[in-house]
Short mmCIF file of C-alpha atoms in Angstrom, two decimals:
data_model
loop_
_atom_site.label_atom_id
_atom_site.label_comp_id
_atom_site.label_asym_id
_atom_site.label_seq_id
_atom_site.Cartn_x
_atom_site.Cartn_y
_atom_site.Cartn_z
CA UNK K 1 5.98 -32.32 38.63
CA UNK K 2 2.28 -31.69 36.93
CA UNK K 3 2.71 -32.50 33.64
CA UNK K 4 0.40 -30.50 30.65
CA UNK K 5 -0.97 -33.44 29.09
CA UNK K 6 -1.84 -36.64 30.19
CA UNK K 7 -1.71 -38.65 26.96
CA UNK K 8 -0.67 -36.93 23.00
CA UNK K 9 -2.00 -38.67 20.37
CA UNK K 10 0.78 -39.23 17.42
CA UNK K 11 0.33 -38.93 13.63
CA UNK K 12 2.49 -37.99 10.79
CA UNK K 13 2.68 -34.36 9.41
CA UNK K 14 0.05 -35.26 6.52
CA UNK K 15 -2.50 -36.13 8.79
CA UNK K 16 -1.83 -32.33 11.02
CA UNK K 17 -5.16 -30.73 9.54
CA UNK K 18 -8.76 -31.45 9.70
CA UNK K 19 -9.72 -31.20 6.53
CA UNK K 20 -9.04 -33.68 3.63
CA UNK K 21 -10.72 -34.66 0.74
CA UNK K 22 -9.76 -38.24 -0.13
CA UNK K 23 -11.35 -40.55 1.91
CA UNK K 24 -8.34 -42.22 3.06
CA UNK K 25 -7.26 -39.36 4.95
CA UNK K 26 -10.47 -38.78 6.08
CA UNK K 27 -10.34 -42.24 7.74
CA UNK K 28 -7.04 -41.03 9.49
CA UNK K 29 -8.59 -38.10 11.42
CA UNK K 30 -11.42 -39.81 12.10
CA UNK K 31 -9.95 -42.93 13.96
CA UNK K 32 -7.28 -40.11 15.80
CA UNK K 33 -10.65 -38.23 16.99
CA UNK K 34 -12.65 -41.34 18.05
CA UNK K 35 -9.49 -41.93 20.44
CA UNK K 36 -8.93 -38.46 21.40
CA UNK K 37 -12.67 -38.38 22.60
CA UNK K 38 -12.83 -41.76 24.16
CA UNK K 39 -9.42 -40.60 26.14
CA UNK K 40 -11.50 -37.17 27.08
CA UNK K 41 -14.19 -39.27 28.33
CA UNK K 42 -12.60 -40.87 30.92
CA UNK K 43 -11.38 -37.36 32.42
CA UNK K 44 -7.63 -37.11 30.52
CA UNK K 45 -5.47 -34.23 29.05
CA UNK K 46 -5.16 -35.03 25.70
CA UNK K 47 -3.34 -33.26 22.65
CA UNK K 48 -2.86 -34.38 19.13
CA UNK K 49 0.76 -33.75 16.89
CA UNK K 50 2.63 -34.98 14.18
CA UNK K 51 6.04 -37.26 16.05
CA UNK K 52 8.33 -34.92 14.13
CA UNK K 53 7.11 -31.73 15.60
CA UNK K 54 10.25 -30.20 16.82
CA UNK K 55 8.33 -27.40 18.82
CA UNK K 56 6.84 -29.67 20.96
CA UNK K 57 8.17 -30.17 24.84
CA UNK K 58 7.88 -34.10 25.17
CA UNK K 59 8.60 -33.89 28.50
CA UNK K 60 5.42 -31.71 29.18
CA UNK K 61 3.32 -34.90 28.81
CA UNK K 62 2.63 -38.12 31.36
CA UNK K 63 2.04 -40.88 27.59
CA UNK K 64 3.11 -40.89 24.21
CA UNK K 65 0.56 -42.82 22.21
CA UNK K 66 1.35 -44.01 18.98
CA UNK K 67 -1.58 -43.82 16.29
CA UNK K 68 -0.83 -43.02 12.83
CA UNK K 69 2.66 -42.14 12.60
CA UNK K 70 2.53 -43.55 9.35
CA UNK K 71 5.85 -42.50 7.28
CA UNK K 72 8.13 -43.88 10.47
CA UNK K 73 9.34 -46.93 8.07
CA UNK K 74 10.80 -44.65 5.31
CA UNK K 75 12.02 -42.28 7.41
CA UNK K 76 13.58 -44.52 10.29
CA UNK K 77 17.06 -42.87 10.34
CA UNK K 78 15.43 -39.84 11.64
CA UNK K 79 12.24 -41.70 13.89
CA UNK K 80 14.82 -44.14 15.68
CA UNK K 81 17.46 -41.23 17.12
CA UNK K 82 13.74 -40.02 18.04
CA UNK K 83 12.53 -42.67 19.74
CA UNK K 84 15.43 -43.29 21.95
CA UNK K 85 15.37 -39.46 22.57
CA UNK K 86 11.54 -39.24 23.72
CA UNK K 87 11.57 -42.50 25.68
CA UNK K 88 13.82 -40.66 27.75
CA UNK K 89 11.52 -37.83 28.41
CA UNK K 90 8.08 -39.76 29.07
CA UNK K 91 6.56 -43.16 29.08
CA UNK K 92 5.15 -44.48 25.62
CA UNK K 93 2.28 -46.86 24.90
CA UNK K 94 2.97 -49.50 24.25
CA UNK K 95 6.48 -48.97 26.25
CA UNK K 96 9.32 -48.76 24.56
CA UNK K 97 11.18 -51.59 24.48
CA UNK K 98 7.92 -53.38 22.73
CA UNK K 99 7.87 -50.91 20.04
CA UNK K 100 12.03 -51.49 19.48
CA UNK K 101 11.03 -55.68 19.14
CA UNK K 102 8.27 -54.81 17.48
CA UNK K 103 9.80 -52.51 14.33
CA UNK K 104 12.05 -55.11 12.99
CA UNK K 105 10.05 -57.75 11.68
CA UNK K 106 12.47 -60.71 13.20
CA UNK K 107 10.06 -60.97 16.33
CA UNK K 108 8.76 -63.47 14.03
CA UNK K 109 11.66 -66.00 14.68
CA UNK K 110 11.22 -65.07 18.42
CA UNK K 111 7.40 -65.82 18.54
CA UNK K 112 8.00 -69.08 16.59
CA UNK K 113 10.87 -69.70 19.01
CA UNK K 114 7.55 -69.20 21.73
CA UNK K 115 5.46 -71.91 19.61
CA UNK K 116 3.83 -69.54 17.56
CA UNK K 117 2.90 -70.87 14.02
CA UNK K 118 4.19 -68.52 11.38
CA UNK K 119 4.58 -69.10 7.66
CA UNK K 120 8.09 -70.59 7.01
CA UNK K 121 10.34 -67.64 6.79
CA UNK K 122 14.23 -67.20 6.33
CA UNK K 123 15.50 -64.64 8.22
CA UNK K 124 17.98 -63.05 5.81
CA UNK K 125 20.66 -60.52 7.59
CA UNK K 126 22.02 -57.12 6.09
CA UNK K 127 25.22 -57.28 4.00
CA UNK K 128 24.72 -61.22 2.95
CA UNK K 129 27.09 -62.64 0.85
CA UNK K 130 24.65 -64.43 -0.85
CA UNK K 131 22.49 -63.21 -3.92
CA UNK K 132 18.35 -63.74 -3.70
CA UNK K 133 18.68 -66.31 -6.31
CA UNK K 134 20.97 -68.55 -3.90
CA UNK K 135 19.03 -68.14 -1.09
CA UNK K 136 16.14 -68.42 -3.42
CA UNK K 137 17.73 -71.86 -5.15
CA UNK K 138 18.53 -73.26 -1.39
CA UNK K 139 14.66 -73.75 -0.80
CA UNK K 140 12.27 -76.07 -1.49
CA UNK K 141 9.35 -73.81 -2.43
CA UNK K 142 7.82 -72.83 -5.21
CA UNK K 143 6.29 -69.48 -4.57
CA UNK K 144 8.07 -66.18 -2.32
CA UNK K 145 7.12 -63.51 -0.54
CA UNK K 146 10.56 -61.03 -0.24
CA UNK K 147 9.71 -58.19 2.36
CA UNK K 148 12.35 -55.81 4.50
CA UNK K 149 12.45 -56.44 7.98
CA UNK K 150 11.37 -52.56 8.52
CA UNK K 151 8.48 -51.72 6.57
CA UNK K 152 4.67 -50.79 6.65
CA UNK K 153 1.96 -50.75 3.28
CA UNK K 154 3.83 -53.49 2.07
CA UNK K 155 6.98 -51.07 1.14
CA UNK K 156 9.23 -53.61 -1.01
CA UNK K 157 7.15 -56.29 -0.59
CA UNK K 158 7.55 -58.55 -3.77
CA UNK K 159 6.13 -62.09 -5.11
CA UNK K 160 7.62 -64.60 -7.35
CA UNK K 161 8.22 -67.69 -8.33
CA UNK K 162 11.27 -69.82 -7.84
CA UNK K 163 11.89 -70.44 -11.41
CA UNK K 164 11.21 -66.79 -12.25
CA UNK K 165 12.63 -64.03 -9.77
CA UNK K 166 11.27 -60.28 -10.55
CA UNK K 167 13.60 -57.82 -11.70
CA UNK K 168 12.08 -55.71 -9.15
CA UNK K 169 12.90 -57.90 -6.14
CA UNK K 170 16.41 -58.85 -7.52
CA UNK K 171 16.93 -54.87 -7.60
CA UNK K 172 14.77 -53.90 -4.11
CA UNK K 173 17.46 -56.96 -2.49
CA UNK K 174 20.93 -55.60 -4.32
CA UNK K 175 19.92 -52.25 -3.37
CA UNK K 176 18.85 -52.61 0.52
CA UNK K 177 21.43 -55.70 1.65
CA UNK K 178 23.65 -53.35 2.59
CA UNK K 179 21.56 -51.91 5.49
CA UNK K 180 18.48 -53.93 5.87
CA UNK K 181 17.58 -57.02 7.12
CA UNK K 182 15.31 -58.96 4.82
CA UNK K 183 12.20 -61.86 5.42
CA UNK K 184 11.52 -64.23 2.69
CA UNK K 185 8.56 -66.08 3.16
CA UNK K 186 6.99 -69.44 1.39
CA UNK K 187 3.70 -67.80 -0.01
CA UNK K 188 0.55 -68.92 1.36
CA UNK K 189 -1.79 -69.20 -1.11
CA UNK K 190 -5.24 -68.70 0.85
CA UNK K 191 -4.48 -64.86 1.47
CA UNK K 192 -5.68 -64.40 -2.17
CA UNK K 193 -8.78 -66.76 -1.37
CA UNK K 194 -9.20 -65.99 1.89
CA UNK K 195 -7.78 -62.90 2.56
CA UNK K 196 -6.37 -61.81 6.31
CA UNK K 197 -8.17 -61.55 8.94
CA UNK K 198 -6.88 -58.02 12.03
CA UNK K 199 -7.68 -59.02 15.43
CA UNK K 200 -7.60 -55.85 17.83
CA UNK K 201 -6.91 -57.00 20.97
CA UNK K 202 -6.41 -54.61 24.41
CA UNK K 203 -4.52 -54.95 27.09
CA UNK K 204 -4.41 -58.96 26.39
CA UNK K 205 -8.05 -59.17 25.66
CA UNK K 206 -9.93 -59.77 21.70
CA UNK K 207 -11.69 -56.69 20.99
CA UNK K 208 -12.95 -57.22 17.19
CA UNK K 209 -11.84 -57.90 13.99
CA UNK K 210 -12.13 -57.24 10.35
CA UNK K 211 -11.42 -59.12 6.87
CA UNK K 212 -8.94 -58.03 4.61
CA UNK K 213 -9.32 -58.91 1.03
CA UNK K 214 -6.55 -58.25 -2.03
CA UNK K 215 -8.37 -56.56 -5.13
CA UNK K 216 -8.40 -59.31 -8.41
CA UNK K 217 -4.51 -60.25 -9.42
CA UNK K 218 -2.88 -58.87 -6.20
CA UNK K 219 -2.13 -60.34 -3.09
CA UNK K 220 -1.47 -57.50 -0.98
CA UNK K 221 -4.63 -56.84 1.56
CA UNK K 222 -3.35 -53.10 1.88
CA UNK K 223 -6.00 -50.35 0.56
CA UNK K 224 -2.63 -48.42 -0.55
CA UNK K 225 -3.19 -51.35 -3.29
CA UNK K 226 -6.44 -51.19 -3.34
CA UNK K 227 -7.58 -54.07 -0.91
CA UNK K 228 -10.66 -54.28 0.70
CA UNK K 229 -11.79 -54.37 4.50
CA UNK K 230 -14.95 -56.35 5.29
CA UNK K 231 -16.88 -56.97 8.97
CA UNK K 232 -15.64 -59.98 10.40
CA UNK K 233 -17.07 -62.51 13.46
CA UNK K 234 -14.18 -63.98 14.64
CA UNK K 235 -14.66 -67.40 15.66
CA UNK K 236 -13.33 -68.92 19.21
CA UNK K 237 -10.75 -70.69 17.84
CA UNK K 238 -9.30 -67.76 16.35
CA UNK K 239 -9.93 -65.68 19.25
CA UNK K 240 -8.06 -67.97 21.75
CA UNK K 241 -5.08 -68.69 18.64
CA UNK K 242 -4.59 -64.77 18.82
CA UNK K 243 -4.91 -64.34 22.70
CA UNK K 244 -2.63 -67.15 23.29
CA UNK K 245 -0.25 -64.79 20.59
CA UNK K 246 -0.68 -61.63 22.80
CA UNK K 247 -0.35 -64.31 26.07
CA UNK K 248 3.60 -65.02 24.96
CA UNK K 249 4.65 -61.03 24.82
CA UNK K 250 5.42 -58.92 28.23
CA UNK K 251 4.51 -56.55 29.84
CA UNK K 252 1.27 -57.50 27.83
CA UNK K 253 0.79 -54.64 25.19
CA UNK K 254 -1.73 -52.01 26.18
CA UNK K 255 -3.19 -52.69 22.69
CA UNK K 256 -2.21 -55.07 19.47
CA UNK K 257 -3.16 -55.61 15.91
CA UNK K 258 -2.87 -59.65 15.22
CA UNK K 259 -3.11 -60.13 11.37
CA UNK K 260 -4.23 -63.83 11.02
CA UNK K 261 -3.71 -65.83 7.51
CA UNK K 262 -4.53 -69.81 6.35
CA UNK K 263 -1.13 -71.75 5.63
CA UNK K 264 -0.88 -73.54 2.88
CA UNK K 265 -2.55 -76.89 5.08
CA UNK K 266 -5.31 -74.67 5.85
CA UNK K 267 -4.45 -74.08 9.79
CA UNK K 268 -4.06 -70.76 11.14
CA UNK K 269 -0.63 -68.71 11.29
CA UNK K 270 0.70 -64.78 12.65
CA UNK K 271 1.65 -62.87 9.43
CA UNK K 272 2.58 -59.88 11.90
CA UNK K 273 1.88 -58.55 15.25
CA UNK K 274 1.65 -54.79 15.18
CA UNK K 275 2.30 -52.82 18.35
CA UNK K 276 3.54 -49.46 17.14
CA UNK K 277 1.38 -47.81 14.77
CA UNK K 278 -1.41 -50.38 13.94
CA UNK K 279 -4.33 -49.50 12.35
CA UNK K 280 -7.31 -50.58 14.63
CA UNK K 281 -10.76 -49.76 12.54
CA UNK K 282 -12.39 -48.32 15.67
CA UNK K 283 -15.38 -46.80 13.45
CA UNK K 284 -16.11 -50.79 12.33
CA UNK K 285 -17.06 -51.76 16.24
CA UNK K 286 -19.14 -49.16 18.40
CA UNK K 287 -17.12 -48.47 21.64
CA UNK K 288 -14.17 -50.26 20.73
CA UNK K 289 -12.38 -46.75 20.89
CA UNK K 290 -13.31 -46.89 24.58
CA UNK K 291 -12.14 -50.19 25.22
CA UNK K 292 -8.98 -48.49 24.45
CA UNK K 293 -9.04 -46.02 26.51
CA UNK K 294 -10.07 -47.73 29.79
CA UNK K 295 -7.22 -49.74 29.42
CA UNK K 296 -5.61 -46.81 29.28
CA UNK K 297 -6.66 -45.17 31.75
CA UNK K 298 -5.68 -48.27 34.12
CA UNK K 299 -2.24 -46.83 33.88
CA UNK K 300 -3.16 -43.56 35.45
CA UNK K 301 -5.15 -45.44 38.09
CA UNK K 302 -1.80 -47.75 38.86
CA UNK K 303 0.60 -44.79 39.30
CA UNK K 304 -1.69 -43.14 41.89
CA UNK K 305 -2.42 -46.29 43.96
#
């Protein structure tokens, strides 16, 4: 049957109106409208709503596109009964069983698994008997990263040393064992040198990139923490490290975010691969919004063929 809309555009409820005045929001609606325009362009329906609107038919729609649906992680007893209930009703981009591997931050061990280089990580499951100071005193390292499998904006996201475990963490692990899954991660040094480096990357192909920098005495490259974001020219290397990434998933995502760090030897490694909700800095590359869409668009162009 002749659906309303060829592709909705989702967000979270905060980012529903036009009109913000922080500059972070701002940012929000204007990524949403460069890819709400670039989709126009190329001749497709295209409506923009928060995931959680419960008003809206989800079956009156050919794609669900996933943009800046950006409180899923704390709200993920409610977005996962979702999830299952809308992939059900229409196709989502990037499909559905990508964004299920892709929320749970284990894909790491499968990407290593693929010959990946990630930083070494223990994979930590829910309801361990084991306190973060065993697992902790079991390693070799000196310095941790402690994040939840399911997060975004660094959410629980805690560093320490070996000989000196933060209250915080200690409390964060006690308090979420019993339902999450947990990474801990030797810390790589170089992300506070260094920084992180997004590659956006569509339909298997390096679009651009862009530097992410920690603010003095942090190491988190979020801007919820006051990180920075800085042009970037990615270098070939890189680009054919984070193709060759994209090159082990399928179907191949119709677009990716690859965040790229320095290990501690100074060779690149994946800190995460971001296929749900990424954010993609369209208004740092002209067109890149387009890029996007055309690949896109393919999908339209494959169902009537």
């Amino acid at each position: 049957m002749n659906k309303d809309w060829d592709v909705v555009v989702l967000t979270d409820a905060r980012y529903i109106e036009k009109n913000y005045d922080d500059e972070y929001s701002q940012n929000v609606i204007l990524e949403d409208q460069l890819v709400v325009d670039a989709l126009k362009r190329k001749g497709l329906r295209v409506f923009r709503t928060n995931w959680d609107n419960s008003k809206f038919d989800w079956s009156t729609t050919n794609y669900i596109l996933f943009r800046t649906t950006w409180d899923y992680f704390d709200r993920y007893d409610e977005f996962k009964p979702w999830l299952e209930k809308v992939s059900q009703l229409t196709n989502l981009i990037n499909p559905a069983d990508l964004i299920k591997w892709n929320i749970d931050k284990f894909y790491l061990r499968d990407l290593e698994q693929k010959g990946i280089a990630i930083p070494p990580t223990i994979f930590i499951e829910k309801e361990t008997p084991k306190s973060l100071s065993e697992i902790v005193g079991e390693s070799d390292w000196d310095e941790f990263i402690l994040k939840p499998a399911i997060s975004g904006a660094a959410r629980h996201t805690y560093r320490f040393l070996k000989d000196k475990i933060s209250p915080e963490a200690i409390e964060a692990f006690n308090y979420l064992n019993p339902n999450e899954r947990f990474l801990l991660q030797e810390y790589q040094s170089k992300i506070t040198s260094k920084g992180e480096v997004a590659f956006m990357v569509f339909g298997g192909e390096f679009s651009h990139a862009i530097l992410k920098k920690s603010k003095s005495g942090d190491f988190r490259v979020q801007d919820d923490f006051g990180g920075t974001v800085h042009h970037y020219q990615a270098s070939a290397k890189e680009i054919d490290f984070v193709e060759k990434t994209i090159a082990t998933i399928e179907p191949t995502p119709i677009y990716a975010r690859v965040d790229v760090m320095w290990d501690n030897n100074n060779n690149l490694c994946l800190g995460e691969l971001e296929m749900i909700e990424p954010e993609l800095w369209f208004r740092y590359q002209p067109f890149s919004a387009d890029r996007l869409a055309e690949t896109i668009s393919f999908l339209f162009d494959q169902q009537q063929s």
